[in-house]
Amino acid sequence: MSQAKFVAGIYAPTKYLYAFKDNLADADREMLSTCTAFILSKTEIITNAHCVAGAPYIYVVVGTKAALEKNLIKVEKEHIAYHPYYSHLIVGAFDIAKVTLKTPLEFSDTVGSIKLVDKDYKLNDPSEVVTAYGYGVLNNIEPMILRRCDANYISDVDRVGAFNPRQTLYFTTGEATNDGKIITPGDSGGPVVSKTNGKIVGIAVGINGATVDRGMFLPITSFLGFIHDPKSVKPLPPSLTPNEAKFLADISVPGKFLTATKEAFANTEEHVRIRSNAIILSETEILTCAHNVHGAPYVYIIVNKLSRNPTKIKVTEDQIEIHEKYSFPGFAFDVAKITLKERLEFNDNVGSIDLVDKDYKLNDPSEIVSVYGDMILDRTARTRRFDTKYLDGAICKSELGDRFDANLLMCYTLDESMGTPCAFGGPMVSKKNNKLVGMTIDRFPDEPVIFQPIAPLLDWIRKPRVGRNQRRRI
């Protein structure tokens, strides 16, 4: 233990944990799950969120080679903080928690702390060796004995899956003492220590399901703010209520037909669909991006999308009109109108939004607009609203180059704390008059979000629908 005096164990009543309660709802309330943790100071313990989230209390054990249920330190839930972006439905993401002890630990030859790497530390050398510690079970057979495993981290090029490197990294077995396994049950929350400087570089969270010989860990530099002060992390903005987003709809399209995605989804089934946003203009009119529907023989419109009883309406190609000047790929005139055969029934959760006048100019840099739509922040899409200011066309042009036509389009800055747009076609609403002034079109990483102003399109939006035989096909 003198070699690993900074390693602690975590016990929690399994039936209460968010990560397990659905499967173990009928379990004995005293049945405890075991995880690993590390000691940051005499009163601070760091572990995985999935090891503690939902538990009314947990136990901490220190200074022991075997994670035995003795000399336990009980900690009530008010002294447990887990990352506000954590979701038990998403493996690995923001899976970190901080436990604060009321009574300080007594440090000794077998109980002590370990330091964290600095915020500017870069784990970018594939030859660098790290050591993972944990109370893992081998071959599902107890007892849970503290072990360590030396490993190499995997570079960006070799990383499997589409994980955000700021949230999740991988390491792979080097010299393993875990019977050839790098992560086993009970190792969750264990420290990953640099062999170079002896400091914490990560927290083990599990294995990559695609390659069982690869462990996943959270890079500590991404979570220093939370570790030092959990309250400093702003909670996720709540999802909108059905009433707040009653003019927001969804478009669901088989990816294999959609022009924008058909190459990537060519071998998929029709039930594999792309989800986008749309806007309700009236009981029979839906507005969305052209690229959300272009090429599809049919689409589904989902209204009352945030309630428990959303309405899904199938729409065929003859009900979809795409702007005659739209061309894929492209941003200008990326607009489509869908005409429903049956009128929507408006209520508290389903309604329309008014359009701005034709002479409306969004040219005041101080004017605030609200952007609605599906956003990703914690790897799950949630319907949110955030306020922003539009950017001058010259700024957008300098950022986006020839892809951006300042005479036809505008853009706005993205507040990264609100998430990243994942479904385009959402409304942009003026805070001044509560009318629709624009529609989100597209965004590339680290660039402004492009939107289509509504005023220049009013004549096209309001004109009678063109018959199927007169439609211009792209």
Coordinates of C-alpha atoms in Angstrom, one line a residue:
M1 CA 0.0 0.0 0.0
S2 CA 2.9 2.3 0.4
Q3 CA 3.3 2.2 -3.4
A4 CA -0.3 3.1 -3.9
K5 CA -1.3 5.0 -0.8
F6 CA -3.3 7.5 -2.8
V7 CA -5.8 4.8 -4.1
A8 CA -9.1 4.5 -2.3
G9 CA -12.2 2.3 -2.7
I10 CA -15.8 3.3 -3.1
Y11 CA -18.9 1.4 -2.0
A12 CA -22.4 2.4 -2.9
P13 CA -25.8 0.8 -2.6
T14 CA -26.3 -0.6 -6.1
K15 CA -30.1 -0.4 -6.3
Y16 CA -29.9 3.4 -6.1
L17 CA -27.2 4.1 -8.6
Y18 CA -28.5 5.6 -11.9
A19 CA -26.2 3.4 -13.9
F20 CA -27.6 0.2 -12.4
K21 CA -31.0 0.8 -10.8
D22 CA -33.1 -0.2 -13.9
N23 CA -31.5 -3.6 -13.9
L24 CA -31.2 -4.0 -10.1
A25 CA -34.4 -2.3 -8.9
D26 CA -35.4 -5.4 -6.9
A27 CA -31.9 -6.0 -5.4
D28 CA -31.2 -6.0 -1.7
R29 CA -30.7 -2.4 -0.7
E30 CA -27.6 -3.4 1.2
M31 CA -26.0 -4.9 -2.0
L32 CA -23.0 -2.7 -2.6
S33 CA -21.1 -2.0 -5.8
T34 CA -17.4 -1.4 -5.7
C35 CA -15.3 1.2 -7.5
T36 CA -11.9 2.7 -7.2
A37 CA -11.0 6.3 -6.4
F38 CA -7.9 8.4 -5.6
I39 CA -7.1 10.7 -2.7
L40 CA -6.4 14.3 -3.7
S41 CA -6.2 15.7 -0.2
K42 CA -7.2 14.8 3.4
T43 CA -10.8 15.7 2.6
E44 CA -11.0 15.2 -1.2
I45 CA -11.7 12.0 -3.1
I46 CA -12.1 11.7 -6.9
T47 CA -13.9 8.9 -8.6
N48 CA -16.4 8.2 -11.5
A49 CA -19.8 9.7 -11.5
H50 CA -21.4 6.4 -12.3
C51 CA -20.0 5.0 -9.1
V52 CA -21.9 7.5 -6.9
A53 CA -24.7 9.3 -8.9
G54 CA -28.1 8.6 -7.4
A55 CA -26.8 7.0 -4.2
P56 CA -28.2 8.5 -0.9
Y57 CA -24.9 7.6 0.7
I58 CA -21.6 5.9 -0.1
Y59 CA -18.7 4.4 1.8
V60 CA -15.0 5.3 1.3
V61 CA -12.2 2.9 2.3
V62 CA -8.5 3.8 2.3
G63 CA -5.2 2.2 3.1
T64 CA -6.1 -1.3 2.2
K65 CA -4.8 -3.7 -0.5
A66 CA -8.1 -5.6 -0.5
A67 CA -11.4 -3.7 -0.9
L68 CA -12.9 -5.3 2.2
E69 CA -16.0 -3.9 3.8
K70 CA -14.4 -2.7 7.0
N71 CA -13.2 0.6 8.4
L72 CA -15.7 2.3 6.1
I73 CA -16.1 6.0 6.0
K74 CA -19.8 6.9 5.4
V75 CA -20.5 9.9 3.2
E76 CA -24.0 11.3 2.7
K77 CA -25.1 12.5 -0.8
E78 CA -24.9 16.2 0.1
H79 CA -21.1 15.8 0.2
I80 CA -21.0 14.1 -3.2
A81 CA -20.8 16.2 -6.4
Y82 CA -20.8 14.7 -9.8
H83 CA -20.3 16.6 -13.1
P84 CA -23.6 18.4 -14.2
Y85 CA -23.1 17.1 -17.8
Y86 CA -22.9 13.5 -16.7
S87 CA -25.6 11.1 -18.0
H88 CA -25.7 7.4 -17.1
L89 CA -27.0 6.7 -20.6
I90 CA -23.7 7.7 -22.2
V91 CA -20.7 5.7 -21.3
G92 CA -17.6 7.8 -20.5
A93 CA -18.8 11.3 -21.0
F94 CA -18.2 13.7 -18.1
D95 CA -18.0 10.6 -15.8
I96 CA -16.3 12.3 -12.8
A97 CA -17.3 12.9 -9.2
K98 CA -15.8 14.6 -6.2
V99 CA -16.4 13.3 -2.6
T100 CA -15.8 15.6 0.3
L101 CA -15.0 14.1 3.7
K102 CA -16.3 15.8 6.9
T103 CA -13.5 14.4 9.0
P104 CA -10.0 14.7 7.4
L105 CA -8.0 11.5 6.8
E106 CA -5.0 10.7 8.8
F107 CA -2.1 10.4 6.4
S108 CA 0.4 7.6 7.1
D109 CA 2.8 5.2 5.2
T110 CA -0.3 3.6 3.6
V111 CA -2.6 6.6 3.2
G112 CA -1.6 9.7 1.3
S113 CA -2.4 12.0 -1.6
I114 CA -1.3 12.4 -5.2
K115 CA -0.9 15.5 -7.3
L116 CA -2.7 16.4 -10.6
V117 CA -0.9 17.4 -13.8
D118 CA -1.0 21.0 -14.7
K119 CA -3.7 22.4 -17.1
D120 CA -1.1 22.8 -19.9
Y121 CA 0.0 19.2 -19.7
K122 CA -0.3 17.4 -23.1
L123 CA -0.4 13.6 -23.3
N124 CA 0.7 13.5 -26.8
D125 CA 3.6 11.1 -26.9
P126 CA 2.4 7.5 -27.9
S127 CA 5.5 6.1 -26.2
E128 CA 4.7 7.6 -22.9
V129 CA 3.8 4.9 -20.3
V130 CA 0.9 5.4 -17.8
T131 CA -0.1 3.2 -14.9
A132 CA -3.7 2.4 -14.1
Y133 CA -4.7 1.4 -10.5
G134 CA -7.8 -0.3 -9.5
Y135 CA -9.7 -2.8 -7.2
G136 CA -10.8 -4.9 -10.2
V137 CA -12.1 -8.4 -10.1
L138 CA -10.4 -10.9 -12.3
N139 CA -12.5 -13.4 -14.1
N140 CA -15.5 -12.3 -12.1
I141 CA -14.0 -14.0 -9.0
E142 CA -13.5 -12.1 -5.7
P143 CA -11.6 -10.9 -3.8
M144 CA -11.1 -7.4 -5.2
I145 CA -7.4 -6.9 -4.8
L146 CA -5.6 -3.7 -5.6
R147 CA -3.6 -4.1 -8.8
R148 CA -1.8 -1.9 -11.3
C149 CA -1.3 -2.1 -15.0
D150 CA 1.3 -0.3 -17.1
A151 CA 0.1 0.8 -20.5
N152 CA 0.6 3.1 -23.5
Y153 CA -1.9 5.6 -24.5
I154 CA -3.3 5.5 -28.1
S155 CA -2.7 8.5 -30.4
D156 CA -5.5 10.4 -32.2
V157 CA -4.7 8.5 -35.4
D158 CA -5.2 5.1 -33.8
R159 CA -8.1 6.0 -31.6
V160 CA -11.2 3.9 -32.2
G161 CA -14.6 5.6 -32.4
A162 CA -15.7 9.2 -32.6
F163 CA -14.9 10.2 -29.0
N164 CA -14.1 13.8 -28.2
P165 CA -10.4 13.8 -27.2
R166 CA -11.1 16.5 -24.6
Q167 CA -13.4 14.1 -22.8
T168 CA -12.2 10.6 -23.5
L169 CA -8.8 9.1 -24.3
Y170 CA -7.7 5.5 -24.7
F171 CA -4.8 3.4 -23.5
T172 CA -3.8 -0.1 -24.4
T173 CA -2.2 -2.9 -22.5
G174 CA 1.6 -2.7 -22.1
E175 CA 2.9 -4.7 -19.2
A176 CA -0.3 -5.9 -17.6
T177 CA -0.7 -7.6 -14.2
N178 CA -4.5 -7.9 -14.6
D179 CA -4.4 -11.3 -16.2
G180 CA -4.0 -9.6 -19.5
K181 CA -7.0 -7.3 -19.0
I182 CA -6.5 -3.6 -18.7
I183 CA -9.8 -2.7 -17.1
T184 CA -12.0 -5.1 -15.1
P185 CA -15.1 -4.6 -12.9
G186 CA -14.2 -2.5 -9.9
D187 CA -11.5 -0.5 -11.7
S188 CA -13.9 2.3 -12.6
G189 CA -12.8 5.6 -11.1
G190 CA -9.2 4.5 -10.6
P191 CA -6.3 6.9 -11.2
V192 CA -4.1 6.8 -14.3
V193 CA -0.7 8.0 -13.4
S194 CA 2.2 9.2 -15.6
K195 CA 5.3 7.2 -15.3
T196 CA 7.3 10.3 -16.3
N197 CA 6.2 12.7 -13.5
G198 CA 4.2 10.6 -11.1
K199 CA 1.1 12.7 -11.4
I200 CA -2.5 11.9 -12.2
V201 CA -3.2 12.3 -15.9
G202 CA -6.6 10.5 -16.1
I203 CA -9.4 8.6 -14.5
A204 CA -10.4 5.1 -15.7
V205 CA -14.0 4.8 -16.9
G206 CA -14.2 1.4 -18.6
I207 CA -13.3 -0.3 -21.8
N208 CA -14.0 0.5 -25.4
G209 CA -16.8 -1.9 -26.4
A210 CA -15.3 -2.2 -29.9
T211 CA -11.9 -3.3 -28.7
V212 CA -11.9 -5.0 -25.3
D213 CA -8.1 -4.7 -25.0
R214 CA -8.4 -0.9 -24.8
G215 CA -9.2 1.1 -21.7
M216 CA -10.9 4.4 -21.6
F217 CA -9.9 7.2 -19.3
L218 CA -10.9 10.9 -18.8
P219 CA -8.0 13.3 -19.4
I220 CA -7.6 15.1 -16.1
T221 CA -6.8 18.5 -17.7
S222 CA -10.3 18.7 -19.1
F223 CA -11.8 18.5 -15.6
L224 CA -9.5 20.6 -13.4
G225 CA -12.1 23.3 -13.0
F226 CA -14.7 20.8 -11.7
I227 CA -12.2 19.1 -9.4
H228 CA -11.1 22.4 -7.8
D229 CA -14.7 23.8 -7.6
P230 CA -17.6 21.6 -8.7
K231 CA -19.9 24.6 -8.5
S232 CA -17.9 26.5 -11.0
V233 CA -19.3 24.3 -13.9
K234 CA -22.5 25.7 -15.2
P235 CA -25.3 23.2 -15.4
L236 CA -26.8 22.3 -18.7
P237 CA -29.6 24.6 -19.8
P238 CA -32.8 22.7 -19.3
S239 CA -34.7 21.4 -22.3
L240 CA -37.6 23.5 -23.5
T241 CA -41.1 22.6 -22.4
P242 CA -43.6 21.7 -25.2
N243 CA -45.3 25.0 -24.8
E244 CA -42.1 27.0 -25.2
A245 CA -41.3 25.2 -28.5
K246 CA -44.8 24.8 -29.9
F247 CA -43.8 26.2 -33.3
L248 CA -40.8 23.9 -33.5
A249 CA -41.2 20.6 -35.4
D250 CA -38.9 17.8 -36.5
I251 CA -38.2 16.3 -39.9
S252 CA -37.3 12.5 -40.0
V253 CA -35.9 11.2 -43.3
P254 CA -34.4 7.9 -44.3
G255 CA -30.7 8.6 -44.6
K256 CA -30.3 6.4 -47.7
F257 CA -32.5 8.7 -49.8
L258 CA -31.4 12.1 -48.6
T259 CA -29.0 13.8 -51.1
A260 CA -26.8 15.1 -48.2
T261 CA -26.3 11.6 -46.7
K262 CA -27.2 8.9 -49.2
E263 CA -23.5 8.0 -49.9
A264 CA -22.9 7.4 -46.2
F265 CA -26.2 5.6 -45.6
A266 CA -26.4 3.7 -48.9
N267 CA -26.3 0.3 -47.2
T268 CA -28.6 1.1 -44.3
E269 CA -32.3 0.2 -43.9
E270 CA -35.0 2.8 -44.4
H271 CA -35.7 2.9 -40.7
V272 CA -32.3 4.5 -40.2
R273 CA -33.3 8.2 -40.3
I274 CA -31.8 11.6 -40.2
R275 CA -33.5 13.9 -37.7
S276 CA -33.6 17.7 -38.4
N277 CA -35.6 20.7 -37.2
A278 CA -38.5 22.6 -38.9
I279 CA -40.8 25.5 -38.2
I280 CA -44.6 25.5 -38.1
L281 CA -45.9 28.5 -40.1
S282 CA -49.6 27.6 -40.2
E283 CA -52.0 24.7 -39.8
T284 CA -50.8 23.4 -43.2
E285 CA -47.3 24.9 -43.8
I286 CA -44.0 23.7 -42.5
L287 CA -40.7 25.4 -43.2
T288 CA -37.3 23.7 -43.1
C289 CA -33.9 23.5 -44.9
A290 CA -33.8 22.2 -48.4
H291 CA -30.9 19.9 -47.5
N292 CA -33.1 18.3 -44.8
V293 CA -35.5 16.9 -47.4
H294 CA -33.8 17.1 -50.8
G295 CA -33.9 13.7 -52.6
A296 CA -36.3 12.0 -50.2
P297 CA -39.4 10.3 -51.6
Y298 CA -41.1 10.8 -48.3
V299 CA -40.4 12.4 -44.9
Y300 CA -42.0 12.4 -41.5
I301 CA -43.1 15.5 -39.7
I302 CA -43.1 15.3 -35.9
V303 CA -45.1 18.0 -34.1
N304 CA -45.7 18.4 -30.3
K305 CA -42.2 16.8 -30.3
L306 CA -41.4 17.5 -26.7
S307 CA -44.5 16.0 -25.2
R308 CA -45.0 12.3 -24.3
N309 CA -47.5 12.1 -27.2
P310 CA -45.9 13.6 -30.3
T311 CA -47.8 13.4 -33.6
K312 CA -46.0 11.9 -36.6
I313 CA -47.3 12.8 -40.1
K314 CA -46.0 11.1 -43.3
V315 CA -45.5 13.5 -46.2
T316 CA -44.7 12.4 -49.8
E317 CA -42.5 14.1 -52.3
D318 CA -45.4 15.9 -54.1
Q319 CA -46.0 17.9 -50.9
I320 CA -42.5 19.2 -50.7
E321 CA -41.3 22.3 -52.6
I322 CA -37.7 23.2 -52.7
H323 CA -36.5 26.7 -53.6
E324 CA -35.8 26.8 -57.3
K325 CA -32.4 28.6 -56.7
Y326 CA -31.2 26.0 -54.2
S327 CA -28.3 23.8 -55.3
F328 CA -26.6 21.0 -53.3
P329 CA -24.1 21.5 -51.8
G330 CA -24.7 25.1 -51.0
F331 CA -26.0 27.5 -48.3
A332 CA -27.9 30.1 -50.3
F333 CA -31.7 29.5 -50.8
D334 CA -31.4 26.4 -48.6
V335 CA -35.1 26.4 -47.9
A336 CA -38.1 24.1 -48.5
K337 CA -41.8 24.4 -47.8
I338 CA -44.0 21.4 -46.9
T339 CA -47.7 21.5 -47.4
L340 CA -49.8 19.2 -45.3
K341 CA -53.0 17.6 -46.7
E342 CA -54.7 17.7 -43.3
R343 CA -54.7 20.7 -41.0
L344 CA -52.8 20.5 -37.7
E345 CA -54.8 20.9 -34.6
F346 CA -53.3 23.8 -32.7
N347 CA -53.3 23.7 -28.9
D348 CA -51.1 24.7 -26.0
N349 CA -48.2 22.6 -27.3
V350 CA -48.7 23.0 -31.1
G351 CA -48.9 26.4 -32.8
S352 CA -47.3 28.7 -35.3
I353 CA -45.0 31.7 -35.4
D354 CA -45.4 34.9 -37.3
L355 CA -43.0 36.0 -40.0
V356 CA -41.2 39.4 -40.0
D357 CA -42.2 41.9 -42.6
K358 CA -40.6 42.1 -46.0
D359 CA -38.8 45.4 -45.2
Y360 CA -37.4 44.0 -41.9
K361 CA -33.6 44.5 -41.6
L362 CA -31.5 42.6 -39.1
N363 CA -28.8 45.2 -39.2
D364 CA -28.4 46.3 -35.6
P365 CA -25.4 44.5 -34.0
S366 CA -26.9 44.9 -30.6
E367 CA -30.2 43.2 -31.4
I368 CA -30.7 39.9 -29.6
V369 CA -32.2 36.9 -31.3
S370 CA -33.3 33.6 -29.8
V371 CA -32.1 30.4 -31.6
Y372 CA -34.2 27.2 -31.1
G373 CA -33.1 23.7 -32.0
D374 CA -31.6 20.4 -31.1
M375 CA -28.1 20.9 -29.6
I376 CA -25.5 18.4 -28.5
L377 CA -23.3 19.1 -25.5
D378 CA -23.2 15.9 -23.5
R379 CA -23.3 13.6 -26.5
T380 CA -27.1 13.6 -26.4
A381 CA -29.4 15.9 -28.4
R382 CA -31.6 18.2 -26.3
T383 CA -34.0 20.9 -27.5
R384 CA -32.7 24.2 -26.3
R385 CA -32.9 27.9 -26.8
F386 CA -30.1 30.4 -26.5
D387 CA -29.8 34.1 -27.1
T388 CA -27.2 35.6 -29.3
K389 CA -26.2 38.5 -31.5
Y390 CA -25.9 38.3 -35.2
L391 CA -22.6 39.0 -36.9
D392 CA -21.9 41.6 -39.5
G393 CA -21.6 40.1 -43.0
A394 CA -18.0 41.2 -43.5
I395 CA -17.0 39.3 -40.3
C396 CA -18.8 36.1 -41.6
K397 CA -17.1 36.5 -45.0
S398 CA -13.7 36.7 -43.4
E399 CA -14.4 33.6 -41.4
L400 CA -16.1 31.5 -44.0
G401 CA -14.6 32.8 -47.3
D402 CA -16.3 32.1 -50.7
R403 CA -18.8 29.7 -49.1
F404 CA -20.6 32.6 -47.6
D405 CA -22.6 35.2 -49.6
A406 CA -23.1 38.2 -47.4
N407 CA -25.9 39.5 -49.7
L408 CA -28.0 36.4 -49.1
L409 CA -26.9 35.0 -45.7
M410 CA -26.0 36.0 -42.2
C411 CA -24.3 34.2 -39.3
Y412 CA -24.1 34.3 -35.6
T413 CA -21.5 33.3 -32.9
L414 CA -22.1 30.0 -31.1
D415 CA -22.1 29.9 -27.3
E416 CA -20.2 26.6 -26.8
S417 CA -21.7 26.2 -23.3
M418 CA -25.1 25.7 -24.9
G419 CA -24.0 22.9 -27.2
T420 CA -23.4 22.3 -30.9
P421 CA -26.3 22.4 -33.4
C422 CA -27.0 18.8 -34.6
A423 CA -30.3 19.4 -36.4
F424 CA -30.6 22.3 -38.8
G425 CA -33.8 24.1 -39.8
G426 CA -34.5 25.5 -36.4
P427 CA -36.0 29.0 -36.0
M428 CA -34.3 32.2 -35.1
V429 CA -36.7 34.6 -33.3
S430 CA -36.3 38.3 -32.7
K431 CA -36.4 39.2 -29.0
K432 CA -37.8 42.6 -30.1
N433 CA -41.0 41.5 -31.9
N434 CA -41.1 37.8 -31.2
K435 CA -41.3 37.0 -35.0
L436 CA -39.3 34.6 -37.2
V437 CA -36.3 36.4 -38.6
G438 CA -34.1 33.5 -39.7
M439 CA -33.5 29.8 -39.9
T440 CA -30.3 27.9 -39.0
I441 CA -28.6 26.4 -42.1
D442 CA -25.3 24.9 -41.3
R443 CA -22.1 25.1 -39.2
F444 CA -18.6 23.8 -39.5
P445 CA -16.4 23.2 -36.4
D446 CA -14.9 26.3 -34.8
E447 CA -16.8 28.6 -37.3
P448 CA -19.9 30.8 -37.0
V449 CA -23.3 29.3 -37.6
I450 CA -24.9 30.2 -40.9
F451 CA -28.5 31.2 -41.0
Q452 CA -30.9 32.2 -43.8
P453 CA -32.7 35.6 -43.2
I454 CA -36.5 35.2 -43.7
A455 CA -37.3 38.7 -45.1
P456 CA -35.8 38.1 -48.5
L457 CA -37.7 34.8 -48.9
L458 CA -41.2 36.1 -47.9
D459 CA -42.5 36.2 -51.5
W460 CA -41.4 32.6 -52.1
I461 CA -42.7 31.4 -48.8
R462 CA -46.1 33.0 -49.2
K463 CA -46.7 32.2 -52.9
P464 CA -49.2 29.3 -53.7
R465 CA -47.6 25.9 -53.9
V466 CA -46.3 24.9 -57.3
G467 CA -47.8 21.7 -58.7
R468 CA -45.8 18.6 -58.9
N469 CA -45.4 18.6 -62.6
Q470 CA -44.0 22.2 -62.5
R471 CA -41.4 21.6 -59.9
R472 CA -37.9 22.2 -60.8
R473 CA -35.8 19.1 -60.1
I474 CA -32.2 19.5 -59.1

